[in-house]
XYZ file of C-alpha atoms in Angstrom:
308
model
C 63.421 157.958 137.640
C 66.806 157.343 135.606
C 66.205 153.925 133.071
C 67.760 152.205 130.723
C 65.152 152.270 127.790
C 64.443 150.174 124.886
C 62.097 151.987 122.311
C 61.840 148.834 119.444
C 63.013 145.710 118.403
C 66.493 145.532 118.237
C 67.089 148.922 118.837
C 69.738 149.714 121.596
C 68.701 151.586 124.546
C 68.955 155.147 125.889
C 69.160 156.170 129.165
C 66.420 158.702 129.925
C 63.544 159.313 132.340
C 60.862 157.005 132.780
C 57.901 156.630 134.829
C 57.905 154.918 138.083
C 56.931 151.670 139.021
C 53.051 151.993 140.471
C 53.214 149.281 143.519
C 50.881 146.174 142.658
C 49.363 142.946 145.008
C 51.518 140.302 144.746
C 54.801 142.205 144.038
C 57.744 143.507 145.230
C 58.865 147.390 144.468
C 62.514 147.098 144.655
C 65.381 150.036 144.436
C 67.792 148.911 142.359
C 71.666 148.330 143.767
C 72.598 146.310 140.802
C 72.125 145.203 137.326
C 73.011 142.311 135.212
C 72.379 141.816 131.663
C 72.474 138.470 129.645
C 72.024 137.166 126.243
C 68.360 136.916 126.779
C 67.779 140.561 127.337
C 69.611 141.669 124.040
C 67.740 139.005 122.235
C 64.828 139.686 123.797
C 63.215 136.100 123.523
C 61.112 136.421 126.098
C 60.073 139.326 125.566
C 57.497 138.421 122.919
C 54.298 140.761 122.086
C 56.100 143.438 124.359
C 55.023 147.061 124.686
C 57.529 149.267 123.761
C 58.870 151.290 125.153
C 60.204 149.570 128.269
C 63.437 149.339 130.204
C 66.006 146.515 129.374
C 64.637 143.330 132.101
C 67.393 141.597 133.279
C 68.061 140.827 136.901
C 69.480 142.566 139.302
C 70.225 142.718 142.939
C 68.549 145.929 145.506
C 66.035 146.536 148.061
C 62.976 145.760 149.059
C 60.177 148.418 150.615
C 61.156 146.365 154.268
C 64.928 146.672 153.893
C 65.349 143.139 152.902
C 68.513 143.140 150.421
C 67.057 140.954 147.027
C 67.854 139.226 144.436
C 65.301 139.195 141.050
C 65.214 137.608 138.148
C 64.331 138.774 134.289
C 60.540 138.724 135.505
C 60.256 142.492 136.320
C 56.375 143.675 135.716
C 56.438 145.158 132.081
C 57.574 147.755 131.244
C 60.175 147.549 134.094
C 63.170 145.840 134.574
C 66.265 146.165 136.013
C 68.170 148.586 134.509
C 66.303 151.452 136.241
C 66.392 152.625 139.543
C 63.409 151.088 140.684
C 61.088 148.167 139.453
C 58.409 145.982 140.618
C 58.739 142.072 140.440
C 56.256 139.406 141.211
C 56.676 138.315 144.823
C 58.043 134.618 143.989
C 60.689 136.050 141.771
C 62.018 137.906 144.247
C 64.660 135.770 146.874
C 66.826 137.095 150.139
C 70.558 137.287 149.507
C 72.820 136.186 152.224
C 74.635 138.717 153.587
C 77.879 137.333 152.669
C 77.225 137.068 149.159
C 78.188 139.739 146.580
C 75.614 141.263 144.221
C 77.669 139.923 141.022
C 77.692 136.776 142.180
C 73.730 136.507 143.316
C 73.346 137.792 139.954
C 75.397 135.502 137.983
C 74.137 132.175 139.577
C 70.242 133.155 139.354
C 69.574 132.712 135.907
C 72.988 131.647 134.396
C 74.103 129.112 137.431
C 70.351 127.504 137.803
C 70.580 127.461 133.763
C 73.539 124.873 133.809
C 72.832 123.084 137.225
C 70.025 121.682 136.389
C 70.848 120.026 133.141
C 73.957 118.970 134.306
C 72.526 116.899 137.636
C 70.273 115.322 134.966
C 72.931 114.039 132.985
C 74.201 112.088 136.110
C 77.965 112.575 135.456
C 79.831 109.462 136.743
C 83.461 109.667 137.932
C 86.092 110.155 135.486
C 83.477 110.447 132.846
C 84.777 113.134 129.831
C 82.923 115.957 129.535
C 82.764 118.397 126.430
C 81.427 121.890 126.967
C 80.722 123.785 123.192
C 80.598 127.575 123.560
C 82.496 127.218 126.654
C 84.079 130.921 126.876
C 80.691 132.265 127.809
C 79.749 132.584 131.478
C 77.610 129.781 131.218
C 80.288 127.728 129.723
C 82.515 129.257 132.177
C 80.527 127.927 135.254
C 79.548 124.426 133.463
C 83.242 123.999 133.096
C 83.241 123.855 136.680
C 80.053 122.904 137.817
C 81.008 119.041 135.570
C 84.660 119.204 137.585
C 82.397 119.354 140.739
C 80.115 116.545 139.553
C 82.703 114.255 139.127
C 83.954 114.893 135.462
C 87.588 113.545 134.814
C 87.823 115.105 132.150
C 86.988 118.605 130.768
C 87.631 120.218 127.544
C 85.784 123.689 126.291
C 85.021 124.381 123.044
C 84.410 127.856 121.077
C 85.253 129.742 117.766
C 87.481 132.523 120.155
C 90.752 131.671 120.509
C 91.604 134.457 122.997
C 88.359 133.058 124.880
C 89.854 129.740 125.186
C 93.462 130.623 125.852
C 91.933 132.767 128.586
C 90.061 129.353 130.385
C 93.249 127.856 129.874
C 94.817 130.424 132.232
C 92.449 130.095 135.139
C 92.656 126.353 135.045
C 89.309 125.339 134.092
C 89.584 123.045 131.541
C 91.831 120.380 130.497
C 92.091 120.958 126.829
C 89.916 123.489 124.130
C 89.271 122.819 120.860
C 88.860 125.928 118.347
C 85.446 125.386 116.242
C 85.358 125.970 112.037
C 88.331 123.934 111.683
C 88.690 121.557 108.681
C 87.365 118.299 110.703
C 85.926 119.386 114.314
C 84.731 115.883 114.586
C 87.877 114.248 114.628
C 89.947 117.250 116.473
C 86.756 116.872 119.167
C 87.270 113.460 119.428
C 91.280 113.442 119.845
C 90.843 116.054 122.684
C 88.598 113.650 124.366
C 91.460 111.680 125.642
C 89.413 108.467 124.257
C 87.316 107.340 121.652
C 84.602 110.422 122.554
C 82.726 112.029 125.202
C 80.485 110.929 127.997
C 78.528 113.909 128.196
C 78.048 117.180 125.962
C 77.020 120.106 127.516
C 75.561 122.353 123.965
C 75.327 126.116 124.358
C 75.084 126.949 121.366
C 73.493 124.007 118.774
C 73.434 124.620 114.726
C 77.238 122.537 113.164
C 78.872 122.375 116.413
C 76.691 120.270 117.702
C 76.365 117.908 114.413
C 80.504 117.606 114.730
C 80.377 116.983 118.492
C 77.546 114.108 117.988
C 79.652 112.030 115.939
C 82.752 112.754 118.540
C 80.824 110.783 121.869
C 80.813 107.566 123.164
C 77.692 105.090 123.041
C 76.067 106.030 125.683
C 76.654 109.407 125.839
C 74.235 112.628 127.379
C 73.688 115.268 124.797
C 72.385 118.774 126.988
C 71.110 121.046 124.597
C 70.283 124.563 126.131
C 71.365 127.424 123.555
C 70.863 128.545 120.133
C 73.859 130.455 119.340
C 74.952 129.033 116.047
C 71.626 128.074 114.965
C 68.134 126.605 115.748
C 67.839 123.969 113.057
C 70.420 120.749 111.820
C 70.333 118.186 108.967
C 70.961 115.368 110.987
C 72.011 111.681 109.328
C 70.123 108.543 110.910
C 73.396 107.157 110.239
C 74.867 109.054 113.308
C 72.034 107.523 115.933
C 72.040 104.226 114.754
C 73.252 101.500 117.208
C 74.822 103.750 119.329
C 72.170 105.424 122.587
C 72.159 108.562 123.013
C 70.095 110.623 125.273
C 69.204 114.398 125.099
C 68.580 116.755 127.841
C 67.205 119.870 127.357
C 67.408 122.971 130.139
C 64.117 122.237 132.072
C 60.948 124.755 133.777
C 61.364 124.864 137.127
C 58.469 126.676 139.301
C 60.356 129.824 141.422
C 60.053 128.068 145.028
C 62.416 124.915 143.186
C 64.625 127.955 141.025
C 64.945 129.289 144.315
C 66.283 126.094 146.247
C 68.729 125.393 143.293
C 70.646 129.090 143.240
C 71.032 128.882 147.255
C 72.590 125.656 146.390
C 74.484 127.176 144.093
C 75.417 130.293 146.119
C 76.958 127.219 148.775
C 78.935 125.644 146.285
C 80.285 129.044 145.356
C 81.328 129.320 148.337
C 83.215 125.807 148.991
C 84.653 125.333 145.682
C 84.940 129.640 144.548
C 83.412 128.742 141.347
C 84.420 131.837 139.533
C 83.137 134.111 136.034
C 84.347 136.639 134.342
C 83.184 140.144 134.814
C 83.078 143.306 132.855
C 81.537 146.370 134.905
C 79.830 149.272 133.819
C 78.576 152.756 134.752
C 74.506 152.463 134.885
C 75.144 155.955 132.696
C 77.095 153.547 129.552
C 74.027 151.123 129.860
C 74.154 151.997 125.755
C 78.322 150.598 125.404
C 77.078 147.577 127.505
C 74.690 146.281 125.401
C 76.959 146.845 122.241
C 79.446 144.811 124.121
C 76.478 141.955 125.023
C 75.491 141.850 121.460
C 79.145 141.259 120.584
C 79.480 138.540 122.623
C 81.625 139.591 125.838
C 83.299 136.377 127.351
C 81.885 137.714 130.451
C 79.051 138.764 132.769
C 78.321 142.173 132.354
C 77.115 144.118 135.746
C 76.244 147.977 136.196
C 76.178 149.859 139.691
C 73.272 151.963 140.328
C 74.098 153.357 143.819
């Protein structure tokens, strides 16, 4: 079979032939409609004491050996994955799409929509509250932008370092202000888009200053979500900016699959009431190489590729 295949660390892969998936107990050998790709897979975090080489995980959308059209996370058996035109998943992993759902959007709320639901319920958002989204012109940021409106957020403002990223969430409507990171005082300019004295909640996707300048812009009382690494893994952080104020910090949560499952059919519902909306940029399976370039650049959208 056709694959997109990784043959190191960091190196970018090449589409070439690679052995089939051998059918195992407890799994599902899919044919592959459609794939996704995500920060994770370019990263390749969870990909730890991997074999190489193997074909880029991700999740994807096909078919099952009974018909059944499915949707699969990045959990593909190693060395599969989803950007080949068959793999083998673990049975739990593997969930029925409705038929009225798209692939790109089964995709894009599995790992990405579960990723900022959960966190987001936990902060329990109370009407009118002010919510602050950094690294907001991502598709998570994109869909926690609207997931907070949904949750009863009065107020929503997205922060990033792209300009053209925020202008663009500016045009579809989904937030009520952005704030352009690495500016001389983010703290204060955070705090002045607030529409207050700070913010109720901060969703983080992305951690290292950001978040330091966005601690000192919230309320007392305030949730702090924490569920990306972008801009760093470690802070210096001053007592001085904890002290008698409470703060709480969420981070993104393990869920077993049957619960991950629930949550994205929630998901694909709410999709459908309130046409919570990403992004997209759309490849050929056959420029799987050009889509991971544009995933390690950081794309402002979710990045699909047809495979039949």
């Amino acid at each position: 079979m056709r694959a997109a295949v990784i043959s190191g660390n960091g190196i970018a892969p090449v589409l070439q032939d690679f052995p089939d998936p051998t059918p195992q107990e407890g799994s599902v050998f899919i044919t592959v409609d459609t794939a996704g790709l995500g920060g994770w897979d370019v990263l390749g975090a969870y990909r730890l004491g991997v074999q190489y080489p193997c074909v880029i995980r991700g999740e994807g959308v096909g078919r099952a050996e009974d018909g059944r059209r499915v949707y699969f996370g990045e959990r593909s058996v190693a060395p599969w994955g989803a950007w080949a035109e068959k793999t083998i998943v673990p049975v739990a992993e593997v969930w029925d799409v409705p038929d009225d759902i798209d692939d790109r959007t089964a995709i894009t709320m599995g790992i990405a929509g579960t990723g900022i639901l959960i966190p987001l319920e936990a902060a329990q958002i109370q009407p009118g509250e002010s919510v602050l989204i950094l690294g907001a012109t991502g598709v998570l940021g994109q869909i926690g932008l609207q997931l907070a409106r949904r949750l009863g957020a009065g107020r929503v403002v997205a922060a990033a370092r792209s300009q053209a990223g925020l202008d663009r969430l500016m045009e579809r409507g989904l937030a009520d202000a952005v704030v352009a990171m690495g500016g001389q005082n983010d703290t204060e300019t955070l705090k002045a888009a607030s529409g207050g004295d700070g913010f109720d909640v901060v969703l983080d996707l992305v951690f290292g200053q950001p978040f330091l300048s966005a601690v000192k812009a919230t309320r007392w009382g305030a949730r702090l979500i924490t569920i990306g690494t972008g801009a760093g893994r470690t802070v210096e952080l001053n007592i001085g900016d904890l002290l008698f104020r409470t703060l709480t910090c969420i981070g993104t949560g393990q869920r077993p699959p049957a619960d991950r499952e629930a949550i994205w059919h929630r998901l694909l519902a709410m999709q459908k009431d309130d046409a919570i909306t990403v992004d997209y940029v759309d490849y050929d399976f056959v420029d799987a190489a050009e889509a991971w370039a544009a995933q390690v650049a950081g794309p402002h959208a979710k990045i699909t590729a047809r495979l039949r």
